[in-house]
Amino acid sequence: MYFHNTLSKHKEEFVPSRPGAVSLYACGITAYDYCHIGHARSAVAFDVLVRFLRSKGLDVTFIRNFTDVDDKIINRANQEGISSEAVAEKYIAAFHEDMDRLGVQRATVEPRATEHIGDMIALIEKLIAKGHAYATPEGDVYFRVRSFPEYGKLSGRSVDDLRSGARVAPGESKEDPLDFALWKSAKPGEPFWESPWGNGRPGWHIECSAMSERYAPLPLDMHGGGLDLIFPHHENEIAQSEAAIDGPFCRFWIHNGFVQVNSEKMSKSLGNFRTIRDILESYLPEVLRFFLIGRHYRSPIDFTFEAMEEAEKNARRVYETMQLCMDALQRSKWSGGKISPKFASELESLETAWDDAMNDDLNTAAAIGHMNNAVRLMNRLMEDKTAAKSEEARPLFERFLADMSRWGDILGVFKLDPQAFLAELRTCRAKRANLDVARIETLMADRLEARKNKDFVKSDELRDALSAMGVSVRDTAQGATWDIA
């Protein structure tokens, strides 16, 4: 399997440094607000990565932190008149609720910054002893960027270019404008911890270095997050960690692409800020997840309602085909007719192509394309009524469902009962169309009663009434079903 390594700027074959085991660290949220779609994209991308690695039989230690002390958390606490601890607890709980709905599995370890202050202080002390960091009279501690010659190797930025735009803010006693904070002296009204340099709190970057080393042997196999973290966060992590251990910090750096909304950068000022909770008011969680994995994780993705509806249609087609295959397998009698060997060979080719796509830098977009072709293949088979009843078709239906189960395990989709999903999807779509589901069900029941009584005039009237509401009715061997037209 190959992954694009941000550090080397190209795809490399991935082989774990320890046989059978992988260490992976992904930067988590700063817990001061509800998660937005950008958080969802990163969480789902790394969830698929973990699922994929585990499908290879690898023992993955997945570390995802929570930043639970930060300027934004302190500001929110002051706004709401509660403690910083209460703010962090509220939004960490909200994160778990959102991720559970999206099918994002919990990390192996989910450390919080405030639980590892001692680890951070020990790391800072080591950096000071090695001459890579210094304390100021005010009680701040800074990392000497120029003491680490390889600074900029992840982002591709040079120290000289960075120096031209750097400034020292009022009240800072930096030796160099490029130096970044490892420890911040306490300000009035802020949470603080005791340290050798006085009361204060850690800088943002130091927490991930300390917690990485605490929970996994260095170098890490993989570390990542969104593209926005490459500089300065991940660049600073590399500098402080490698300066402390005199060796490599991480072998592979993995970064997911940005999310836009209607081709614009998402921001509250533009009025296009979309939280996960906002989106799940109108769409099912699995539809949102399916939308997010529909693009390669490194590519930018544009959130639009049209794109969500397309993802919804695609997910519905898959579930409908799964249900058709399940229904076919309930058949008690199969014919002895023959089917073309092309069906089996095509399915086998798609299975190989699916695996190749995922092995090639976790290309979920290509993998979903192969999955859709498998869906079309099954629908072609079922369109031929004679072939669909053939004994030779049964193992193909079983094989397709087995593929969907395996692929769904890795992608984190298509694990629900098809009938239940399709029913929930109808209700969700009706809600978006401002339709009364109870009224629809009543009309459907009345129509069924009319058909039982052979009152076809009334049955047609009820169908017309449903159609006027924007509801389509389909009569099947299993009974009548409805959907939003």
Short mmCIF file of C-alpha atoms in Angstrom, two decimals:
data_model
loop_
_atom_site.label_atom_id
_atom_site.label_comp_id
_atom_site.label_asym_id
_atom_site.label_seq_id
_atom_site.Cartn_x
_atom_site.Cartn_y
_atom_site.Cartn_z
CA MET A 1 0.00 0.00 0.00
CA TYR A 2 1.16 3.50 -0.86
CA PHE A 3 0.41 6.84 0.78
CA HIS A 4 1.27 10.40 -0.17
CA ASN A 5 3.80 11.65 2.38
CA THR A 6 3.62 15.42 2.89
CA LEU A 7 7.21 15.32 4.14
CA SER A 8 8.66 13.82 0.95
CA LYS A 9 6.00 15.37 -1.32
CA HIS A 10 5.30 12.08 -3.13
CA LYS A 11 3.72 8.66 -2.68
CA GLU A 12 5.75 6.08 -0.83
CA GLU A 13 5.22 2.44 -0.01
CA PHE A 14 4.10 2.14 3.59
CA VAL A 15 5.68 -0.58 5.70
CA PRO A 16 5.16 -0.35 9.50
CA SER A 17 8.33 0.25 11.49
CA ARG A 18 7.27 -2.52 13.87
CA PRO A 19 5.96 -5.72 12.23
CA GLY A 20 2.19 -5.97 12.48
CA ALA A 21 1.69 -2.69 14.36
CA VAL A 22 1.02 0.93 13.36
CA SER A 23 1.12 4.10 15.45
CA LEU A 24 -1.07 6.92 14.14
CA TYR A 25 -1.67 10.36 15.67
CA ALA A 26 -4.30 12.75 14.33
CA CYS A 27 -4.80 16.24 15.72
CA GLY A 28 -8.22 16.57 17.30
CA ILE A 29 -10.46 19.53 18.01
CA THR A 30 -10.05 22.57 20.19
CA ALA A 31 -13.14 22.09 22.34
CA TYR A 32 -14.89 25.46 22.29
CA ASP A 33 -17.72 25.05 19.74
CA TYR A 34 -19.78 22.51 17.82
CA CYS A 35 -17.94 20.66 15.07
CA HIS A 36 -18.31 21.89 11.51
CA ILE A 37 -18.10 20.00 8.23
CA GLY A 38 -14.33 20.52 8.07
CA HIS A 39 -13.98 18.60 11.33
CA ALA A 40 -16.22 15.90 9.89
CA ARG A 41 -14.08 15.59 6.78
CA SER A 42 -10.86 15.11 8.73
CA ALA A 43 -12.43 12.72 11.25
CA VAL A 44 -13.99 10.55 8.53
CA ALA A 45 -10.77 10.51 6.46
CA PHE A 46 -8.70 9.26 9.38
CA ASP A 47 -11.45 6.85 10.43
CA VAL A 48 -11.31 5.26 6.97
CA LEU A 49 -7.51 5.14 7.20
CA VAL A 50 -7.65 3.33 10.56
CA ARG A 51 -10.33 0.92 9.29
CA PHE A 52 -8.26 0.22 6.17
CA LEU A 53 -5.06 -0.47 8.11
CA ARG A 54 -6.93 -2.77 10.48
CA SER A 55 -8.45 -4.62 7.53
CA LYS A 56 -4.86 -5.51 6.63
CA GLY A 57 -4.52 -7.27 9.97
CA LEU A 58 -2.45 -4.48 11.52
CA ASP A 59 -2.71 -3.57 15.20
CA VAL A 60 -3.34 0.20 15.03
CA THR A 61 -2.75 2.45 18.01
CA PHE A 62 -4.76 5.52 17.05
CA ILE A 63 -4.21 8.64 19.15
CA ARG A 64 -6.51 11.65 18.73
CA ASN A 65 -6.15 14.47 21.23
CA PHE A 66 -8.47 17.10 22.61
CA THR A 67 -7.14 20.61 23.17
CA ASP A 68 -9.01 21.56 26.33
CA VAL A 69 -7.08 24.72 27.30
CA ASP A 70 -6.70 27.50 24.74
CA ASP A 71 -7.49 31.19 24.16
CA LYS A 72 -10.69 30.29 22.31
CA ILE A 73 -11.88 28.09 25.17
CA ILE A 74 -11.10 30.83 27.70
CA ASN A 75 -12.96 33.42 25.62
CA ARG A 76 -16.01 31.13 25.29
CA ALA A 77 -15.95 30.50 29.06
CA ASN A 78 -15.96 34.24 29.71
CA GLN A 79 -18.84 34.74 27.25
CA GLU A 80 -20.95 32.00 28.82
CA GLY A 81 -19.98 32.78 32.41
CA ILE A 82 -18.74 29.25 33.10
CA SER A 83 -15.36 27.64 33.65
CA SER A 84 -12.99 26.61 30.88
CA GLU A 85 -13.33 23.03 32.12
CA ALA A 86 -17.11 23.19 31.67
CA VAL A 87 -16.75 24.56 28.13
CA ALA A 88 -14.33 21.80 27.16
CA GLU A 89 -16.52 19.07 28.68
CA LYS A 90 -19.58 20.37 26.83
CA TYR A 91 -17.96 20.39 23.41
CA ILE A 92 -15.99 17.16 23.82
CA ALA A 93 -19.31 15.46 24.61
CA ALA A 94 -20.84 17.14 21.54
CA PHE A 95 -17.91 15.92 19.43
CA HIS A 96 -18.53 12.34 20.51
CA GLU A 97 -22.25 12.66 19.78
CA ASP A 98 -21.59 13.99 16.27
CA MET A 99 -18.92 11.40 15.50
CA ASP A 100 -21.03 8.52 16.80
CA ARG A 101 -23.77 9.57 14.39
CA LEU A 102 -21.27 9.65 11.51
CA GLY A 103 -19.97 6.19 12.38
CA VAL A 104 -16.52 7.50 13.35
CA GLN A 105 -14.98 5.01 15.74
CA ARG A 106 -13.39 6.16 18.98
CA ALA A 107 -9.62 6.46 18.94
CA THR A 108 -7.54 3.97 20.91
CA VAL A 109 -6.43 6.84 23.15
CA GLU A 110 -8.09 10.28 23.38
CA PRO A 111 -5.77 12.31 25.63
CA ARG A 112 -6.59 15.79 26.84
CA ALA A 113 -3.96 18.50 27.08
CA THR A 114 -4.75 19.33 30.71
CA GLU A 115 -4.09 15.71 31.71
CA HIS A 116 -0.50 15.91 30.41
CA ILE A 117 0.87 19.18 31.76
CA GLY A 118 3.66 17.28 33.53
CA ASP A 119 4.71 15.62 30.26
CA MET A 120 4.83 18.99 28.54
CA ILE A 121 6.87 20.61 31.31
CA ALA A 122 9.37 17.71 31.17
CA LEU A 123 9.70 18.10 27.39
CA ILE A 124 10.19 21.87 27.69
CA GLU A 125 12.87 21.35 30.35
CA LYS A 126 14.70 18.98 28.01
CA LEU A 127 14.58 21.57 25.21
CA ILE A 128 15.95 24.29 27.50
CA ALA A 129 18.76 21.99 28.66
CA LYS A 130 19.72 21.30 25.04
CA GLY A 131 19.74 25.02 24.18
CA HIS A 132 16.69 24.81 21.90
CA ALA A 133 14.41 26.84 24.17
CA TYR A 134 14.68 29.71 26.64
CA ALA A 135 12.63 31.30 29.41
CA THR A 136 11.95 35.03 29.55
CA PRO A 137 11.79 37.22 32.66
CA GLU A 138 7.99 37.34 32.26
CA GLY A 139 7.75 33.54 32.67
CA ASP A 140 7.17 32.62 29.02
CA VAL A 141 9.21 29.92 27.29
CA TYR A 142 10.01 30.04 23.58
CA PHE A 143 11.52 27.56 21.11
CA ARG A 144 14.59 28.83 19.23
CA VAL A 145 13.57 28.18 15.64
CA ARG A 146 17.06 28.89 14.27
CA SER A 147 18.50 26.21 16.56
CA PHE A 148 16.78 23.59 14.39
CA PRO A 149 18.42 23.72 10.92
CA GLU A 150 15.69 21.64 9.25
CA TYR A 151 12.87 24.00 10.21
CA GLY A 152 10.50 24.31 7.24
CA LYS A 153 11.10 20.84 5.78
CA LEU A 154 7.43 19.83 6.05
CA SER A 155 5.85 23.01 4.66
CA GLY A 156 8.66 23.86 2.25
CA ARG A 157 9.05 27.33 3.77
CA SER A 158 12.49 28.81 4.37
CA VAL A 159 13.48 30.53 7.61
CA ASP A 160 14.62 33.61 5.68
CA ASP A 161 11.24 33.97 3.94
CA LEU A 162 9.41 33.55 7.24
CA ARG A 163 11.72 36.07 8.92
CA SER A 164 10.79 38.85 6.49
CA GLY A 165 7.19 38.88 7.60
CA ALA A 166 7.65 38.05 11.28
CA ARG A 167 7.06 40.59 14.04
CA VAL A 168 7.41 40.60 17.81
CA ALA A 169 4.13 41.50 19.50
CA PRO A 170 4.07 44.06 22.33
CA GLY A 171 4.92 42.41 25.65
CA GLU A 172 6.87 39.53 24.08
CA SER A 173 10.53 39.06 24.96
CA LYS A 174 11.51 36.85 22.05
CA GLU A 175 15.10 36.55 20.89
CA ASP A 176 13.79 36.14 17.33
CA PRO A 177 10.36 36.93 15.83
CA LEU A 178 10.19 33.36 14.47
CA ASP A 179 10.41 31.75 17.91
CA PHE A 180 7.15 30.19 19.12
CA ALA A 181 5.68 29.73 22.59
CA LEU A 182 6.11 26.50 24.51
CA TRP A 183 4.80 27.93 27.79
CA LYS A 184 2.69 31.06 28.37
CA SER A 185 2.76 32.97 31.65
CA ALA A 186 -0.59 33.27 33.42
CA LYS A 187 -2.84 36.24 32.79
CA PRO A 188 -5.44 37.40 35.31
CA GLY A 189 -8.57 35.23 35.28
CA GLU A 190 -7.04 32.45 33.17
CA PRO A 191 -6.55 28.83 34.23
CA PHE A 192 -2.93 28.08 35.12
CA TRP A 193 -0.54 25.39 36.34
CA GLU A 194 2.64 25.65 38.37
CA SER A 195 5.91 25.30 36.47
CA PRO A 196 9.64 26.01 36.96
CA TRP A 197 9.05 29.32 35.13
CA GLY A 198 6.05 30.40 37.17
CA ASN A 199 2.30 29.89 36.86
CA GLY A 200 1.07 29.50 33.30
CA ARG A 201 -0.24 27.16 30.65
CA PRO A 202 1.23 25.30 27.67
CA GLY A 203 1.44 26.62 24.15
CA TRP A 204 -0.66 24.82 21.55
CA HIS A 205 2.10 22.99 19.68
CA ILE A 206 3.83 21.36 22.64
CA GLU A 207 0.80 19.26 23.65
CA CYS A 208 0.85 17.02 20.57
CA SER A 209 4.59 16.36 20.84
CA ALA A 210 4.28 15.40 24.51
CA MET A 211 1.25 13.18 24.03
CA SER A 212 2.66 11.46 20.95
CA GLU A 213 5.72 10.39 22.89
CA ARG A 214 3.60 9.34 25.87
CA TYR A 215 1.41 6.89 23.96
CA ALA A 216 3.57 5.57 21.12
CA PRO A 217 7.23 4.81 20.48
CA LEU A 218 8.94 7.38 18.28
CA PRO A 219 9.14 7.77 15.40
CA LEU A 220 5.41 7.61 14.81
CA ASP A 221 4.39 5.69 11.72
CA MET A 222 1.83 8.33 10.73
CA HIS A 223 0.70 11.76 11.90
CA GLY A 224 -1.72 14.16 10.30
CA GLY A 225 -4.77 16.33 10.16
CA GLY A 226 -6.13 19.02 7.87
CA LEU A 227 -3.93 20.88 5.38
CA ASP A 228 -4.25 24.01 7.52
CA LEU A 229 -2.18 22.31 10.24
CA ILE A 230 0.94 21.81 8.11
CA PHE A 231 2.18 25.27 9.07
CA PRO A 232 2.79 26.26 11.73
CA HIS A 233 1.41 23.48 13.95
CA HIS A 234 2.96 20.38 12.42
CA GLU A 235 6.13 22.21 11.41
CA ASN A 236 6.57 23.27 15.03
CA GLU A 237 5.81 19.78 16.30
CA ILE A 238 8.63 18.38 14.15
CA ALA A 239 11.08 21.04 15.33
CA GLN A 240 10.46 20.67 19.05
CA SER A 241 10.18 16.87 19.00
CA GLU A 242 13.23 16.18 16.84
CA ALA A 243 15.30 18.76 18.73
CA ALA A 244 14.42 16.94 21.95
CA ILE A 245 15.01 13.34 20.83
CA ASP A 246 17.79 13.95 18.29
CA GLY A 247 15.99 11.75 15.80
CA PRO A 248 12.96 11.52 13.49
CA PHE A 249 9.55 12.29 14.98
CA CYS A 250 7.27 10.77 12.30
CA ARG A 251 7.76 8.75 9.13
CA PHE A 252 4.57 9.58 7.16
CA TRP A 253 2.64 12.85 7.30
CA ILE A 254 -0.95 12.55 6.04
CA HIS A 255 -3.12 15.63 5.38
CA ASN A 256 -6.71 15.92 4.16
CA GLY A 257 -7.94 18.64 1.82
CA PHE A 258 -10.02 21.70 2.59
CA VAL A 259 -13.81 21.95 2.57
CA GLN A 260 -15.54 24.79 0.77
CA VAL A 261 -19.21 25.72 0.80
CA ASN A 262 -20.68 26.63 -2.61
CA SER A 263 -17.12 27.19 -3.89
CA GLU A 264 -16.30 29.67 -1.12
CA LYS A 265 -14.18 29.36 1.98
CA MET A 266 -16.41 28.47 4.92
CA SER A 267 -16.63 31.25 7.49
CA LYS A 268 -19.16 32.71 9.88
CA SER A 269 -18.71 36.15 8.32
CA LEU A 270 -19.93 34.84 4.94
CA GLY A 271 -22.95 33.18 6.54
CA ASN A 272 -22.02 29.79 5.07
CA PHE A 273 -20.75 28.13 8.25
CA ARG A 274 -22.14 24.57 8.39
CA THR A 275 -21.97 22.54 11.58
CA ILE A 276 -22.47 18.79 11.46
CA ARG A 277 -25.65 19.29 13.44
CA ASP A 278 -26.98 21.81 10.92
CA ILE A 279 -26.49 19.35 8.07
CA LEU A 280 -27.98 16.38 9.93
CA GLU A 281 -31.18 18.35 10.40
CA SER A 282 -31.83 17.72 6.69
CA TYR A 283 -29.76 14.67 5.71
CA LEU A 284 -29.05 11.26 7.18
CA PRO A 285 -25.63 10.81 8.82
CA GLU A 286 -24.67 8.06 6.38
CA VAL A 287 -25.43 10.35 3.43
CA LEU A 288 -23.07 12.98 4.84
CA ARG A 289 -20.37 10.37 5.36
CA PHE A 290 -20.89 9.02 1.84
CA PHE A 291 -20.56 12.56 0.47
CA LEU A 292 -17.29 13.07 2.37
CA ILE A 293 -15.65 9.88 1.09
CA GLY A 294 -16.82 10.54 -2.46
CA ARG A 295 -13.68 12.61 -3.08
CA HIS A 296 -10.06 11.60 -2.53
CA TYR A 297 -9.09 12.64 0.97
CA ARG A 298 -6.32 14.98 -0.27
CA SER A 299 -8.59 16.76 -2.76
CA PRO A 300 -10.65 19.82 -1.88
CA ILE A 301 -14.34 19.12 -1.49
CA ASP A 302 -17.19 21.55 -2.15
CA PHE A 303 -20.24 21.22 0.05
CA THR A 304 -23.47 22.02 -1.79
CA PHE A 305 -27.00 20.78 -1.30
CA GLU A 306 -26.92 19.49 -4.87
CA ALA A 307 -23.84 17.40 -4.06
CA MET A 308 -25.53 16.08 -0.93
CA GLU A 309 -28.60 15.08 -2.91
CA GLU A 310 -26.42 13.28 -5.44
CA ALA A 311 -24.70 11.39 -2.60
CA GLU A 312 -28.14 10.56 -1.23
CA LYS A 313 -29.28 9.13 -4.58
CA ASN A 314 -26.11 7.08 -4.84
CA ALA A 315 -26.49 5.66 -1.33
CA ARG A 316 -30.13 4.83 -2.05
CA ARG A 317 -29.18 2.92 -5.23
CA VAL A 318 -26.69 0.83 -3.30
CA TYR A 319 -29.14 -0.03 -0.53
CA GLU A 320 -31.90 -0.80 -3.04
CA THR A 321 -29.61 -3.21 -4.88
CA MET A 322 -28.56 -4.84 -1.64
CA GLN A 323 -32.24 -5.34 -0.77
CA LEU A 324 -32.97 -6.83 -4.20
CA CYS A 325 -30.12 -9.31 -3.75
CA MET A 326 -31.35 -10.22 -0.28
CA ASP A 327 -34.87 -10.73 -1.61
CA ALA A 328 -33.56 -12.91 -4.44
CA LEU A 329 -31.70 -15.12 -1.98
CA GLN A 330 -34.96 -15.84 -0.17
CA ARG A 331 -36.11 -17.75 -3.24
CA SER A 332 -36.81 -21.39 -2.38
CA LYS A 333 -36.58 -22.67 -5.96
CA TRP A 334 -33.86 -21.89 -8.49
CA SER A 335 -33.86 -22.82 -12.14
CA GLY A 336 -31.15 -24.73 -13.94
CA GLY A 337 -30.61 -21.99 -16.52
CA LYS A 338 -27.18 -20.76 -17.48
CA ILE A 339 -25.84 -17.23 -17.16
CA SER A 340 -22.94 -15.61 -18.96
CA PRO A 341 -19.55 -16.18 -17.28
CA LYS A 342 -18.91 -12.48 -17.88
CA PHE A 343 -20.89 -11.64 -14.72
CA ALA A 344 -18.45 -13.52 -12.49
CA SER A 345 -15.36 -12.27 -14.31
CA GLU A 346 -16.58 -8.65 -14.22
CA LEU A 347 -17.28 -8.86 -10.49
CA GLU A 348 -13.85 -10.35 -9.87
CA SER A 349 -12.23 -7.53 -11.87
CA LEU A 350 -14.13 -4.93 -9.84
CA GLU A 351 -13.03 -6.56 -6.59
CA THR A 352 -9.39 -6.34 -7.70
CA ALA A 353 -9.84 -2.76 -8.88
CA TRP A 354 -11.44 -1.80 -5.55
CA ASP A 355 -8.48 -3.15 -3.59
CA ASP A 356 -6.01 -1.48 -5.96
CA ALA A 357 -7.74 1.89 -5.50
CA MET A 358 -7.59 1.70 -1.71
CA ASN A 359 -3.97 0.55 -1.77
CA ASP A 360 -3.15 3.59 -3.91
CA ASP A 361 -3.21 6.35 -1.30
CA LEU A 362 -6.64 5.45 0.06
CA ASN A 363 -8.47 6.48 -3.12
CA THR A 364 -12.05 6.21 -1.87
CA ALA A 365 -13.37 8.13 -4.87
CA ALA A 366 -12.10 5.48 -7.30
CA ALA A 367 -13.17 2.69 -4.94
CA ILE A 368 -16.73 4.04 -4.85
CA GLY A 369 -16.70 4.17 -8.65
CA HIS A 370 -15.87 0.45 -8.74
CA MET A 371 -18.55 -0.23 -6.14
CA ASN A 372 -21.12 1.60 -8.29
CA ASN A 373 -20.11 -0.55 -11.25
CA ALA A 374 -20.71 -3.64 -9.12
CA VAL A 375 -24.18 -2.28 -8.30
CA ARG A 376 -24.88 -1.78 -12.01
CA LEU A 377 -23.63 -5.31 -12.71
CA MET A 378 -26.10 -6.80 -10.22
CA ASN A 379 -28.94 -4.72 -11.62
CA ARG A 380 -28.11 -5.93 -15.14
CA LEU A 381 -28.23 -9.49 -13.89
CA MET A 382 -31.61 -8.96 -12.23
CA GLU A 383 -33.07 -7.28 -15.30
CA ASP A 384 -32.82 -10.68 -17.01
CA LYS A 385 -35.62 -12.47 -15.15
CA THR A 386 -34.53 -15.88 -16.39
CA ALA A 387 -30.89 -15.38 -15.42
CA ALA A 388 -31.82 -13.94 -12.01
CA LYS A 389 -33.66 -17.16 -11.13
CA SER A 390 -30.81 -19.38 -12.23
CA GLU A 391 -28.90 -21.40 -9.65
CA GLU A 392 -25.74 -19.87 -11.12
CA ALA A 393 -26.91 -16.40 -10.07
CA ARG A 394 -27.16 -17.26 -6.37
CA PRO A 395 -23.38 -17.25 -5.63
CA LEU A 396 -23.08 -13.92 -7.44
CA PHE A 397 -25.75 -12.35 -5.22
CA GLU A 398 -23.98 -13.77 -2.16
CA ARG A 399 -20.61 -12.59 -3.40
CA PHE A 400 -21.89 -9.07 -4.08
CA LEU A 401 -23.36 -8.82 -0.57
CA ALA A 402 -20.10 -10.13 0.90
CA ASP A 403 -18.20 -7.48 -1.07
CA MET A 404 -20.53 -4.76 0.17
CA SER A 405 -20.04 -5.97 3.73
CA ARG A 406 -16.24 -5.92 3.44
CA TRP A 407 -16.12 -2.62 1.57
CA GLY A 408 -18.66 -1.11 3.94
CA ASP A 409 -16.57 -2.15 6.95
CA ILE A 410 -13.63 -0.15 5.57
CA LEU A 411 -15.59 2.86 4.31
CA GLY A 412 -17.90 2.93 7.33
CA VAL A 413 -21.10 2.76 5.24
CA PHE A 414 -23.80 0.32 4.13
CA LYS A 415 -23.96 -1.54 7.44
CA LEU A 416 -27.62 -0.76 8.14
CA ASP A 417 -30.60 -2.93 7.30
CA PRO A 418 -31.57 -1.80 3.78
CA GLN A 419 -35.30 -1.66 4.48
CA ALA A 420 -34.75 0.39 7.64
CA PHE A 421 -32.36 2.77 5.86
CA LEU A 422 -34.69 3.28 2.89
CA ALA A 423 -37.65 3.91 5.20
CA GLU A 424 -35.66 6.45 7.21
CA LEU A 425 -34.46 8.07 4.00
CA ARG A 426 -38.05 8.48 2.75
CA THR A 427 -38.99 10.16 6.01
CA CYS A 428 -35.96 12.45 5.83
CA ARG A 429 -36.72 13.48 2.25
CA ALA A 430 -40.36 14.07 3.11
CA LYS A 431 -39.30 16.33 5.95
CA ARG A 432 -37.10 18.35 3.56
CA ALA A 433 -40.11 18.71 1.25
CA ASN A 434 -42.29 19.84 4.20
CA LEU A 435 -44.58 16.83 3.76
CA ASP A 436 -46.55 15.16 6.54
CA VAL A 437 -45.35 11.55 6.71
CA ALA A 438 -48.33 10.51 8.83
CA ARG A 439 -50.68 11.90 6.17
CA ILE A 440 -48.79 10.00 3.44
CA GLU A 441 -48.99 6.75 5.39
CA THR A 442 -52.71 7.25 5.94
CA LEU A 443 -53.33 7.76 2.21
CA MET A 444 -51.21 4.69 1.43
CA ALA A 445 -53.23 2.61 3.89
CA ASP A 446 -56.50 3.89 2.41
CA ARG A 447 -55.26 3.02 -1.07
CA LEU A 448 -54.30 -0.49 0.04
CA GLU A 449 -57.78 -0.96 1.51
CA ALA A 450 -59.37 0.30 -1.70
CA ARG A 451 -57.34 -2.17 -3.78
CA LYS A 452 -58.33 -5.01 -1.46
CA ASN A 453 -61.96 -4.03 -2.04
CA LYS A 454 -61.29 -3.81 -5.78
CA ASP A 455 -62.33 -0.15 -5.68
CA PHE A 456 -59.83 0.85 -8.34
CA VAL A 457 -61.43 4.23 -8.97
CA LYS A 458 -60.77 5.25 -5.38
CA SER A 459 -57.32 3.65 -5.53
CA ASP A 460 -56.44 5.76 -8.56
CA GLU A 461 -57.82 8.90 -6.88
CA LEU A 462 -55.60 8.28 -3.87
CA ARG A 463 -52.57 7.70 -6.09
CA ASP A 464 -53.35 11.01 -7.84
CA ALA A 465 -53.65 12.75 -4.48
CA LEU A 466 -50.26 11.41 -3.45
CA SER A 467 -48.77 12.40 -6.77
CA ALA A 468 -50.09 15.94 -6.34
CA MET A 469 -48.19 16.06 -3.04
CA GLY A 470 -44.98 15.06 -4.84
CA VAL A 471 -45.14 11.42 -3.72
CA SER A 472 -44.59 8.56 -6.16
CA VAL A 473 -46.17 5.15 -5.53
CA ARG A 474 -44.72 1.86 -6.73
CA ASP A 475 -46.59 -1.45 -6.56
CA THR A 476 -44.30 -4.45 -6.04
CA ALA A 477 -44.71 -8.14 -5.28
CA GLN A 478 -43.99 -7.30 -1.64
CA GLY A 479 -46.57 -4.52 -1.55
CA ALA A 480 -46.84 -0.84 -2.39
CA THR A 481 -44.05 1.55 -1.47
CA TRP A 482 -43.77 5.32 -1.70
CA ASP A 483 -41.02 7.84 -2.22
CA ILE A 484 -40.56 11.51 -2.90
CA ALA A 485 -40.83 12.07 -6.63
#
